[in-house]
Amino acid sequence: MKVIPRAARVYIGCALLGAGASALPALRPGAATPWGTVALLAALYALCELPARCPLLGRALGGHVPMGTGSFFPVLLAAALLLPPAAAALTALPGSLLARVEEPPAAPRRAWRAAATALAVWAAAHAAGALSSSGALGRGPDAPDFPDALLPAGAAALTFCLVLTALDGGIRATADGVPLRAAWRGLLGRALAPHVVHGLAGLMMAVLWRSTYGPVAALFVLLPMYISCWVFAQYHRERAAHQATIRALVQAVDIKDRYTRGHSERVGHASVLIARELGMAGERLDVVRFAGILHDVGKLGVPTRVLRKDGPLTPEERRIIELHPEYGHEMVRGIGFLGEARAAILHHHERMDGGGYPYGLRGEEIPEFARVVAVADAFDAMTSTRSYSRARPVPTAVAELERCAGSHFDPRMVAALVRALDRHGWQPAATADETSPQPEQVPSPRARDTSSPDRSRERA
């Protein structure tokens, strides 16, 4: 369990005192607090947080529910527009105390979140009230004043965002020991756009709440927000599952073939560099990275004694090694998210002149991703130290790729790699159990050694 530093405990205590002071006026005798609206909004906010705490509800929603409170901020911003500041602060407390906490200790974290959220809602309500939000929203048959109503809603959302990020920066500084100058860096930029969207949704909730349709109509605003948050959470979980699948496969290859440890990740990186130079973007970059990382996954089907043999391979052993693209394709053919990467795994040892394997494809018959991975694979193999070969300088490896462009490799892919190396450089690395000094980082391949080294022992 993480121990909360003394400074953080004091900071949380001050926030709790501030939240209590902000909500206290609503509890005083004679305060004209609209308890019906407070109770409904507080219950709605708490209800939105409940599935994340309840395993039964979580299973009913497919095992995944939106995490955190961000997707339910429209409820709080609607409260800031509808209620006096002290009453608005009260609406944040039940839901914040119910919010799921990922790491212990849970009680101080919930107390902190409740205090920070209550203070942010209280400040947002003050900002909205200063701009006459109550009159701009309309009431019953009276239509809201648009676009005038946008001003108090925008002020409330901005104030809510500023207060929350300021408080979060303070807790980072006191609890995590982040330097004061860095504690708030980036927080506001990441939070501003989502809070503006939440502010608009909160405005719509408040307008419908005040309309003749009543509070029930306001739920029609929150429901799409909740569903979109659930879909977004599903997407991120699915992406995390994809990454875990890739890591497991690569780790299995690295354990079996210790002499190429790290090679897969570097080939994935080099493949992305080439793809960017070719103008690929978005999901295609992800897929080409998967292709580079998994290009050797078929080595799991090759006998370990062949993979780890230090001496020259016999013709029979080479034929066994040359089966690994087909093994790899069989292993990943059922993994739908890999897309074009599956063809790259199967064909990354084809040659432009048709002399490669497993099917002897030539030229444009070879899938584009396979041609990308072929260049990235050969480049990293030449610039890495193996049990059977020393690392070559980057200029020498580039010269060899250019010499073989057109026969072994697609000239477009080789040219793209050269441009990427000019732009980004490359850090060679040892992939064997090697202790001798490695070549220094080479920022550009322009100063080239044009020798043509022997490639007979490369097994990439």
Short mmCIF file of C-alpha atoms in Angstrom, two decimals:
data_model
loop_
_atom_site.label_atom_id
_atom_site.label_comp_id
_atom_site.label_asym_id
_atom_site.label_seq_id
_atom_site.Cartn_x
_atom_site.Cartn_y
_atom_site.Cartn_z
CA MET A 1 0.00 0.00 0.00
CA LYS A 2 1.36 3.40 -0.97
CA VAL A 3 2.03 5.69 1.98
CA ILE A 4 0.61 9.18 1.47
CA PRO A 5 3.27 11.82 2.27
CA ARG A 6 2.59 14.29 5.07
CA ALA A 7 2.42 17.21 2.63
CA ALA A 8 -0.25 15.41 0.60
CA ARG A 9 -2.28 14.62 3.72
CA VAL A 10 -2.21 18.29 4.69
CA TYR A 11 -3.19 19.27 1.13
CA ILE A 12 -6.11 16.82 1.12
CA GLY A 13 -7.20 18.09 4.55
CA CYS A 14 -7.23 21.68 3.31
CA ALA A 15 -9.26 20.64 0.26
CA LEU A 16 -11.78 18.87 2.51
CA LEU A 17 -12.08 21.95 4.72
CA GLY A 18 -12.60 24.09 1.64
CA ALA A 19 -15.25 21.75 0.25
CA GLY A 20 -17.05 21.70 3.60
CA ALA A 21 -17.00 25.48 3.78
CA SER A 22 -18.33 25.78 0.23
CA ALA A 23 -21.27 23.43 0.89
CA LEU A 24 -22.10 24.67 4.41
CA PRO A 25 -24.37 27.59 3.38
CA ALA A 26 -26.79 25.13 1.78
CA LEU A 27 -27.20 23.34 5.12
CA ARG A 28 -27.93 26.39 7.26
CA PRO A 29 -31.46 26.83 8.64
CA GLY A 30 -33.49 29.06 6.42
CA ALA A 31 -31.38 28.48 3.31
CA ALA A 32 -33.58 28.33 0.23
CA THR A 33 -31.93 25.15 -1.02
CA PRO A 34 -33.92 23.33 -3.74
CA TRP A 35 -33.47 19.95 -2.15
CA GLY A 36 -35.51 18.12 -4.76
CA THR A 37 -33.17 19.18 -7.57
CA VAL A 38 -30.09 18.58 -5.41
CA ALA A 39 -31.24 15.08 -4.53
CA LEU A 40 -32.10 14.17 -8.13
CA LEU A 41 -28.80 15.43 -9.57
CA ALA A 42 -26.76 13.89 -6.75
CA ALA A 43 -28.54 10.55 -7.19
CA LEU A 44 -28.07 10.68 -10.96
CA TYR A 45 -24.35 11.37 -10.61
CA ALA A 46 -23.99 8.60 -8.03
CA LEU A 47 -25.99 6.19 -10.20
CA CYS A 48 -23.60 6.80 -13.11
CA GLU A 49 -20.66 5.81 -10.90
CA LEU A 50 -22.34 2.73 -9.43
CA PRO A 51 -21.66 0.19 -12.26
CA ALA A 52 -17.92 0.63 -11.87
CA ARG A 53 -18.23 -0.48 -8.22
CA CYS A 54 -20.79 -3.27 -8.66
CA PRO A 55 -19.54 -6.57 -10.16
CA LEU A 56 -23.09 -7.68 -10.96
CA LEU A 57 -23.86 -4.55 -12.98
CA GLY A 58 -20.44 -4.71 -14.58
CA ARG A 59 -21.13 -8.25 -15.84
CA ALA A 60 -24.55 -7.16 -17.08
CA LEU A 61 -22.82 -4.49 -19.18
CA GLY A 62 -20.46 -7.00 -20.74
CA GLY A 63 -17.78 -6.90 -18.08
CA HIS A 64 -16.61 -3.37 -18.89
CA VAL A 65 -17.92 -0.03 -17.69
CA PRO A 66 -16.63 3.51 -18.11
CA MET A 67 -13.86 4.27 -15.65
CA GLY A 68 -13.47 7.50 -13.71
CA THR A 69 -15.80 10.45 -13.37
CA GLY A 70 -15.02 12.42 -16.52
CA SER A 71 -17.87 11.01 -18.58
CA PHE A 72 -20.40 12.17 -15.97
CA PHE A 73 -19.22 15.77 -15.57
CA PRO A 74 -22.22 17.04 -17.60
CA VAL A 75 -24.37 16.22 -14.56
CA LEU A 76 -22.18 18.40 -12.36
CA LEU A 77 -22.03 21.22 -14.90
CA ALA A 78 -25.82 21.09 -15.21
CA ALA A 79 -25.94 21.43 -11.42
CA ALA A 80 -23.65 24.46 -11.63
CA LEU A 81 -26.11 26.10 -14.03
CA LEU A 82 -29.28 25.12 -12.17
CA LEU A 83 -28.36 25.51 -8.50
CA PRO A 84 -26.79 28.01 -6.09
CA PRO A 85 -23.05 27.36 -5.56
CA ALA A 86 -23.38 25.68 -2.15
CA ALA A 87 -26.14 23.35 -3.34
CA ALA A 88 -24.22 22.53 -6.53
CA ALA A 89 -21.22 21.48 -4.43
CA LEU A 90 -23.38 18.98 -2.55
CA THR A 91 -24.37 17.18 -5.76
CA ALA A 92 -20.75 16.10 -6.34
CA LEU A 93 -20.24 14.35 -3.01
CA PRO A 94 -22.15 11.01 -3.25
CA GLY A 95 -20.89 10.13 -6.74
CA SER A 96 -17.30 11.12 -5.96
CA LEU A 97 -17.30 8.98 -2.84
CA LEU A 98 -18.66 6.05 -4.86
CA ALA A 99 -16.12 6.43 -7.69
CA ARG A 100 -13.93 3.41 -8.27
CA VAL A 101 -10.36 3.67 -7.03
CA GLU A 102 -7.68 1.64 -8.79
CA GLU A 103 -4.90 1.87 -6.18
CA PRO A 104 -4.89 1.83 -2.37
CA PRO A 105 -5.40 3.57 -0.04
CA ALA A 106 -8.96 4.00 -1.29
CA ALA A 107 -10.45 6.19 1.46
CA PRO A 108 -8.04 9.16 1.13
CA ARG A 109 -8.29 8.98 -2.67
CA ARG A 110 -12.08 9.09 -2.59
CA ALA A 111 -12.03 11.90 -0.04
CA TRP A 112 -9.65 13.86 -2.26
CA ARG A 113 -11.76 13.34 -5.35
CA ALA A 114 -14.94 14.38 -3.53
CA ALA A 115 -13.31 17.54 -2.16
CA ALA A 116 -11.74 18.55 -5.46
CA THR A 117 -14.92 17.93 -7.46
CA ALA A 118 -17.11 19.79 -4.95
CA LEU A 119 -14.77 22.81 -5.06
CA ALA A 120 -14.72 22.78 -8.86
CA VAL A 121 -18.54 22.65 -9.09
CA TRP A 122 -18.88 25.40 -6.47
CA ALA A 123 -16.52 27.65 -8.44
CA ALA A 124 -18.29 26.82 -11.73
CA ALA A 125 -21.66 27.75 -10.21
CA HIS A 126 -20.25 31.10 -9.07
CA ALA A 127 -18.94 31.78 -12.59
CA ALA A 128 -22.29 30.85 -14.17
CA GLY A 129 -24.26 32.90 -11.62
CA ALA A 130 -22.12 35.97 -12.27
CA LEU A 131 -23.28 35.80 -15.90
CA SER A 132 -26.97 35.35 -15.04
CA SER A 133 -27.23 31.72 -16.04
CA SER A 134 -30.63 31.26 -14.37
CA GLY A 135 -32.38 33.77 -16.58
CA ALA A 136 -30.64 32.62 -19.76
CA LEU A 137 -31.82 29.04 -19.31
CA GLY A 138 -35.50 29.91 -19.44
CA ARG A 139 -38.17 28.19 -17.38
CA GLY A 140 -41.20 26.13 -18.33
CA PRO A 141 -42.72 27.57 -21.50
CA ASP A 142 -40.13 30.37 -21.64
CA ALA A 143 -37.52 29.54 -24.28
CA PRO A 144 -33.84 29.77 -23.31
CA ASP A 145 -31.86 32.72 -24.58
CA PHE A 146 -29.55 31.37 -27.28
CA PRO A 147 -26.77 32.18 -27.96
CA ASP A 148 -26.66 34.17 -24.69
CA ALA A 149 -26.94 30.96 -22.66
CA LEU A 150 -23.66 29.75 -24.16
CA LEU A 151 -21.69 32.38 -22.24
CA PRO A 152 -22.49 31.22 -18.67
CA ALA A 153 -22.18 27.58 -19.75
CA GLY A 154 -18.75 28.26 -21.26
CA ALA A 155 -17.65 30.18 -18.18
CA ALA A 156 -18.82 27.34 -15.92
CA ALA A 157 -17.01 24.70 -17.97
CA LEU A 158 -13.80 26.76 -18.13
CA THR A 159 -13.86 27.51 -14.40
CA PHE A 160 -14.57 23.87 -13.58
CA CYS A 161 -11.62 22.81 -15.76
CA LEU A 162 -9.23 25.41 -14.31
CA VAL A 163 -10.06 24.61 -10.68
CA LEU A 164 -9.90 20.85 -11.18
CA THR A 165 -6.58 20.93 -13.05
CA ALA A 166 -5.10 23.37 -10.53
CA LEU A 167 -6.05 21.07 -7.66
CA ASP A 168 -4.83 17.98 -9.51
CA GLY A 169 -1.49 19.65 -10.16
CA GLY A 170 -1.18 20.37 -6.46
CA ILE A 171 -1.81 16.75 -5.50
CA ARG A 172 0.77 15.60 -8.06
CA ALA A 173 3.33 17.90 -6.50
CA THR A 174 2.63 16.88 -2.91
CA ALA A 175 1.82 13.16 -3.29
CA ASP A 176 4.11 12.12 -6.15
CA GLY A 177 6.96 14.52 -5.55
CA VAL A 178 6.66 16.09 -9.00
CA PRO A 179 8.53 19.44 -9.17
CA LEU A 180 6.22 22.43 -8.90
CA ARG A 181 7.17 23.70 -12.37
CA ALA A 182 6.24 20.34 -13.90
CA ALA A 183 3.19 19.47 -11.76
CA TRP A 184 0.68 21.36 -13.92
CA ARG A 185 2.46 20.93 -17.23
CA GLY A 186 0.11 19.52 -19.85
CA LEU A 187 -2.88 19.09 -17.52
CA LEU A 188 -4.89 22.02 -18.83
CA GLY A 189 -4.19 21.28 -22.49
CA ARG A 190 -5.43 17.70 -22.15
CA ALA A 191 -8.51 18.61 -20.12
CA LEU A 192 -9.78 21.75 -21.85
CA ALA A 193 -11.42 20.25 -24.95
CA PRO A 194 -13.25 17.44 -23.07
CA HIS A 195 -14.53 19.91 -20.49
CA VAL A 196 -15.88 22.21 -23.21
CA VAL A 197 -17.84 19.26 -24.63
CA HIS A 198 -19.07 18.39 -21.14
CA GLY A 199 -20.09 22.01 -20.66
CA LEU A 200 -22.27 21.94 -23.79
CA ALA A 201 -23.85 18.67 -22.68
CA GLY A 202 -24.44 20.16 -19.23
CA LEU A 203 -26.10 23.18 -20.82
CA MET A 204 -28.47 20.95 -22.78
CA MET A 205 -29.30 19.01 -19.61
CA ALA A 206 -30.03 22.22 -17.73
CA VAL A 207 -32.23 23.61 -20.53
CA LEU A 208 -34.28 20.40 -20.74
CA TRP A 209 -34.47 20.22 -16.93
CA ARG A 210 -36.04 23.69 -16.84
CA SER A 211 -38.30 23.02 -19.81
CA THR A 212 -41.89 21.77 -19.71
CA TYR A 213 -40.57 18.24 -20.33
CA GLY A 214 -38.88 18.18 -16.93
CA PRO A 215 -35.88 16.29 -15.48
CA VAL A 216 -36.64 13.02 -17.29
CA ALA A 217 -35.89 14.67 -20.64
CA ALA A 218 -32.43 15.62 -19.39
CA LEU A 219 -31.50 11.95 -19.27
CA PHE A 220 -31.58 11.85 -23.05
CA VAL A 221 -28.46 14.03 -23.03
CA LEU A 222 -26.57 11.94 -20.51
CA LEU A 223 -27.34 8.58 -22.06
CA PRO A 224 -25.40 9.20 -25.32
CA MET A 225 -22.46 10.53 -23.28
CA TYR A 226 -22.45 7.38 -21.18
CA ILE A 227 -22.68 5.10 -24.21
CA SER A 228 -19.91 6.96 -26.05
CA CYS A 229 -17.71 6.68 -22.96
CA TRP A 230 -18.43 2.95 -22.76
CA VAL A 231 -17.53 2.49 -26.44
CA PHE A 232 -14.35 4.51 -25.97
CA ALA A 233 -13.40 2.40 -22.94
CA GLN A 234 -14.06 -0.77 -24.95
CA TYR A 235 -11.80 0.49 -27.73
CA HIS A 236 -8.94 1.14 -25.33
CA ARG A 237 -9.35 -2.24 -23.65
CA GLU A 238 -9.37 -3.96 -27.02
CA ARG A 239 -6.27 -2.07 -28.05
CA ALA A 240 -4.57 -3.05 -24.80
CA ALA A 241 -5.49 -6.69 -25.46
CA HIS A 242 -3.95 -6.44 -28.93
CA GLN A 243 -0.75 -5.06 -27.48
CA ALA A 244 -0.65 -7.82 -24.87
CA THR A 245 -1.05 -10.45 -27.60
CA ILE A 246 1.82 -8.96 -29.58
CA ARG A 247 4.06 -8.73 -26.50
CA ALA A 248 3.38 -12.36 -25.57
CA LEU A 249 4.27 -13.62 -29.05
CA VAL A 250 7.42 -11.52 -29.27
CA GLN A 251 8.53 -12.57 -25.79
CA ALA A 252 8.10 -16.21 -26.78
CA VAL A 253 10.33 -15.69 -29.84
CA ASP A 254 12.95 -13.82 -27.80
CA ILE A 255 13.07 -16.59 -25.20
CA LYS A 256 13.54 -19.25 -27.86
CA ASP A 257 16.09 -17.37 -30.00
CA ARG A 258 18.24 -15.38 -27.58
CA TYR A 259 20.56 -14.25 -30.37
CA THR A 260 17.85 -12.06 -31.91
CA ARG A 261 16.52 -10.59 -28.67
CA GLY A 262 15.24 -7.08 -29.35
CA HIS A 263 15.43 -7.59 -33.11
CA SER A 264 11.64 -7.75 -33.53
CA GLU A 265 10.99 -4.42 -31.82
CA ARG A 266 13.69 -2.71 -33.88
CA VAL A 267 12.32 -4.12 -37.12
CA GLY A 268 8.89 -2.81 -36.11
CA HIS A 269 10.40 0.63 -35.48
CA ALA A 270 12.31 0.65 -38.79
CA SER A 271 9.18 -0.49 -40.63
CA VAL A 272 7.25 2.47 -39.21
CA LEU A 273 10.04 4.85 -40.27
CA ILE A 274 9.83 3.54 -43.83
CA ALA A 275 6.02 3.59 -43.85
CA ARG A 276 5.90 7.22 -42.70
CA GLU A 277 8.24 8.23 -45.51
CA LEU A 278 5.86 6.49 -47.92
CA GLY A 279 2.96 8.57 -46.61
CA MET A 280 1.21 5.90 -44.56
CA ALA A 281 -0.65 7.07 -41.48
CA GLY A 282 -3.17 6.06 -38.82
CA GLU A 283 -4.14 2.41 -38.58
CA ARG A 284 -1.79 1.38 -41.42
CA LEU A 285 1.18 2.52 -39.32
CA ASP A 286 -0.05 0.37 -36.45
CA VAL A 287 -0.43 -2.64 -38.73
CA VAL A 288 3.00 -2.23 -40.36
CA ARG A 289 4.52 -2.00 -36.88
CA PHE A 290 2.77 -5.25 -35.95
CA ALA A 291 4.12 -6.80 -39.16
CA GLY A 292 7.67 -5.80 -38.28
CA ILE A 293 7.40 -6.94 -34.70
CA LEU A 294 5.88 -10.33 -35.59
CA HIS A 295 7.78 -11.09 -38.79
CA ASP A 296 9.82 -13.85 -37.10
CA VAL A 297 7.04 -15.35 -34.97
CA GLY A 298 7.26 -18.51 -37.10
CA LYS A 299 10.61 -19.27 -35.48
CA LEU A 300 8.56 -20.73 -32.64
CA GLY A 301 8.05 -23.71 -34.98
CA VAL A 302 11.76 -24.10 -35.78
CA PRO A 303 13.82 -26.50 -33.61
CA THR A 304 15.83 -24.60 -31.00
CA ARG A 305 19.02 -26.47 -31.90
CA VAL A 306 18.81 -25.00 -35.41
CA LEU A 307 18.09 -21.45 -34.23
CA ARG A 308 20.96 -21.46 -31.73
CA LYS A 309 23.55 -23.26 -33.88
CA ASP A 310 26.81 -21.30 -33.93
CA GLY A 311 28.37 -22.95 -36.97
CA PRO A 312 27.29 -22.91 -40.63
CA LEU A 313 23.86 -24.32 -41.40
CA THR A 314 23.54 -27.48 -43.46
CA PRO A 315 21.25 -27.37 -46.53
CA GLU A 316 18.63 -29.32 -44.56
CA GLU A 317 18.83 -26.91 -41.63
CA ARG A 318 18.50 -23.96 -43.99
CA ARG A 319 15.38 -25.51 -45.51
CA ILE A 320 13.96 -25.83 -41.98
CA ILE A 321 14.75 -22.18 -41.25
CA GLU A 322 13.08 -21.15 -44.50
CA LEU A 323 9.80 -22.63 -43.29
CA HIS A 324 9.42 -20.00 -40.56
CA PRO A 325 7.37 -17.51 -42.68
CA GLU A 326 4.76 -20.20 -43.32
CA TYR A 327 4.77 -21.27 -39.68
CA GLY A 328 4.28 -17.63 -38.67
CA HIS A 329 1.42 -17.12 -41.09
CA GLU A 330 -0.35 -20.18 -39.73
CA MET A 331 0.08 -18.93 -36.17
CA VAL A 332 -1.44 -15.49 -36.80
CA ARG A 333 -3.97 -16.19 -39.57
CA GLY A 334 -6.85 -16.18 -37.08
CA ILE A 335 -5.86 -12.85 -35.45
CA GLY A 336 -8.17 -10.47 -37.27
CA PHE A 337 -6.69 -7.15 -36.14
CA LEU A 338 -3.35 -7.89 -37.84
CA GLY A 339 -4.85 -7.31 -41.30
CA GLU A 340 -2.11 -6.78 -43.91
CA ALA A 341 0.51 -7.81 -41.36
CA ARG A 342 -0.33 -11.46 -41.96
CA ALA A 343 0.75 -11.25 -45.61
CA ALA A 344 3.95 -9.44 -44.55
CA ILE A 345 4.80 -12.25 -42.13
CA LEU A 346 4.36 -14.81 -44.91
CA HIS A 347 6.23 -12.94 -47.68
CA HIS A 348 8.96 -10.87 -45.98
CA HIS A 349 11.68 -13.15 -47.44
CA GLU A 350 10.49 -12.85 -51.05
CA ARG A 351 12.86 -11.06 -53.45
CA MET A 352 12.10 -8.58 -56.21
CA ASP A 353 13.79 -10.83 -58.76
CA GLY A 354 11.71 -13.84 -57.70
CA GLY A 355 14.57 -15.66 -55.98
CA GLY A 356 13.12 -15.51 -52.47
CA TYR A 357 10.90 -17.82 -50.46
CA PRO A 358 8.42 -19.32 -49.69
CA TYR A 359 6.63 -18.81 -53.04
CA GLY A 360 9.16 -17.06 -55.28
CA LEU A 361 6.98 -13.97 -55.82
CA ARG A 362 8.56 -11.11 -57.76
CA GLY A 363 8.13 -7.34 -58.01
CA GLU A 364 4.65 -5.98 -57.34
CA GLU A 365 3.38 -9.50 -56.63
CA ILE A 366 4.99 -9.15 -53.21
CA PRO A 367 2.62 -7.36 -50.76
CA GLU A 368 3.66 -3.79 -49.94
CA PHE A 369 4.03 -4.43 -46.21
CA ALA A 370 6.24 -7.45 -46.94
CA ARG A 371 8.55 -5.26 -49.02
CA VAL A 372 8.72 -2.73 -46.17
CA VAL A 373 9.52 -5.38 -43.57
CA ALA A 374 12.12 -7.05 -45.82
CA VAL A 375 14.21 -3.87 -45.92
CA ALA A 376 13.77 -3.16 -42.19
CA ASP A 377 14.63 -6.76 -41.31
CA ALA A 378 17.80 -6.87 -43.43
CA PHE A 379 18.93 -3.46 -42.17
CA ASP A 380 18.62 -4.39 -38.50
CA ALA A 381 20.23 -7.79 -39.12
CA MET A 382 23.28 -6.09 -40.64
CA THR A 383 23.61 -3.43 -37.94
CA SER A 384 23.22 -5.84 -34.98
CA THR A 385 25.79 -8.20 -33.51
CA ARG A 386 24.77 -11.85 -33.71
CA SER A 387 26.48 -15.02 -32.59
CA TYR A 388 27.59 -15.56 -36.17
CA SER A 389 28.31 -12.01 -37.39
CA ARG A 390 29.57 -8.66 -36.16
CA ALA A 391 27.48 -5.53 -36.46
CA ARG A 392 28.23 -3.44 -39.52
CA PRO A 393 28.30 0.36 -39.48
CA VAL A 394 25.09 1.99 -40.62
CA PRO A 395 26.67 3.46 -43.79
CA THR A 396 27.92 0.01 -44.78
CA ALA A 397 24.49 -1.53 -44.24
CA VAL A 398 22.83 1.23 -46.27
CA ALA A 399 25.33 0.75 -49.10
CA GLU A 400 24.54 -2.98 -49.13
CA LEU A 401 20.80 -2.31 -49.25
CA GLU A 402 21.27 0.09 -52.16
CA ARG A 403 23.47 -2.41 -53.98
CA CYS A 404 20.72 -5.04 -53.66
CA ALA A 405 17.85 -2.64 -54.49
CA GLY A 406 15.97 -3.94 -57.49
CA SER A 407 17.16 -7.52 -57.11
CA HIS A 408 16.51 -8.31 -53.44
CA PHE A 409 14.68 -5.22 -52.18
CA ASP A 410 12.14 -2.72 -53.48
CA PRO A 411 14.12 0.45 -54.38
CA ARG A 412 11.25 2.62 -53.04
CA MET A 413 11.52 1.06 -49.62
CA VAL A 414 15.31 1.38 -49.56
CA ALA A 415 15.09 5.05 -50.54
CA ALA A 416 12.45 5.65 -47.87
CA LEU A 417 14.68 4.08 -45.21
CA VAL A 418 17.63 6.25 -46.30
CA ARG A 419 15.48 9.38 -45.99
CA ALA A 420 14.25 8.28 -42.57
CA LEU A 421 17.81 7.64 -41.38
CA ASP A 422 18.86 11.09 -42.60
CA ARG A 423 15.99 12.54 -40.59
CA HIS A 424 16.09 10.44 -37.42
CA GLY A 425 19.38 8.51 -37.28
CA TRP A 426 19.62 4.99 -35.91
CA GLN A 427 20.90 3.36 -32.73
CA PRO A 428 22.57 0.02 -33.51
CA ALA A 429 22.36 -2.63 -30.81
CA ALA A 430 23.75 -6.01 -29.91
CA THR A 431 21.27 -8.86 -29.97
CA ALA A 432 23.62 -11.61 -28.84
CA ASP A 433 25.06 -12.03 -25.36
CA GLU A 434 27.71 -9.52 -26.26
CA THR A 435 29.94 -7.46 -24.01
CA SER A 436 32.28 -5.78 -26.48
CA PRO A 437 31.73 -2.10 -27.30
CA GLN A 438 29.03 -1.40 -29.87
CA PRO A 439 29.23 1.05 -32.74
CA GLU A 440 28.40 4.63 -31.85
CA GLN A 441 25.09 6.09 -32.95
CA VAL A 442 25.27 7.17 -36.56
CA PRO A 443 23.13 10.23 -37.29
CA SER A 444 23.19 9.92 -41.08
CA PRO A 445 24.19 7.31 -43.64
CA ARG A 446 25.69 9.80 -46.07
CA ALA A 447 29.33 9.10 -45.24
CA ARG A 448 29.21 5.57 -46.60
CA ASP A 449 31.58 2.69 -46.68
CA THR A 450 30.91 1.18 -50.10
CA SER A 451 32.43 -2.18 -49.38
CA SER A 452 30.24 -5.19 -50.08
CA PRO A 453 30.39 -7.46 -47.03
CA ASP A 454 29.65 -11.13 -47.16
CA ARG A 455 25.96 -11.88 -46.36
CA SER A 456 26.12 -15.66 -46.43
CA ARG A 457 25.50 -16.19 -42.69
CA GLU A 458 22.59 -13.76 -42.11
CA ARG A 459 19.49 -15.57 -40.85
CA ALA A 460 17.10 -12.62 -40.51
#
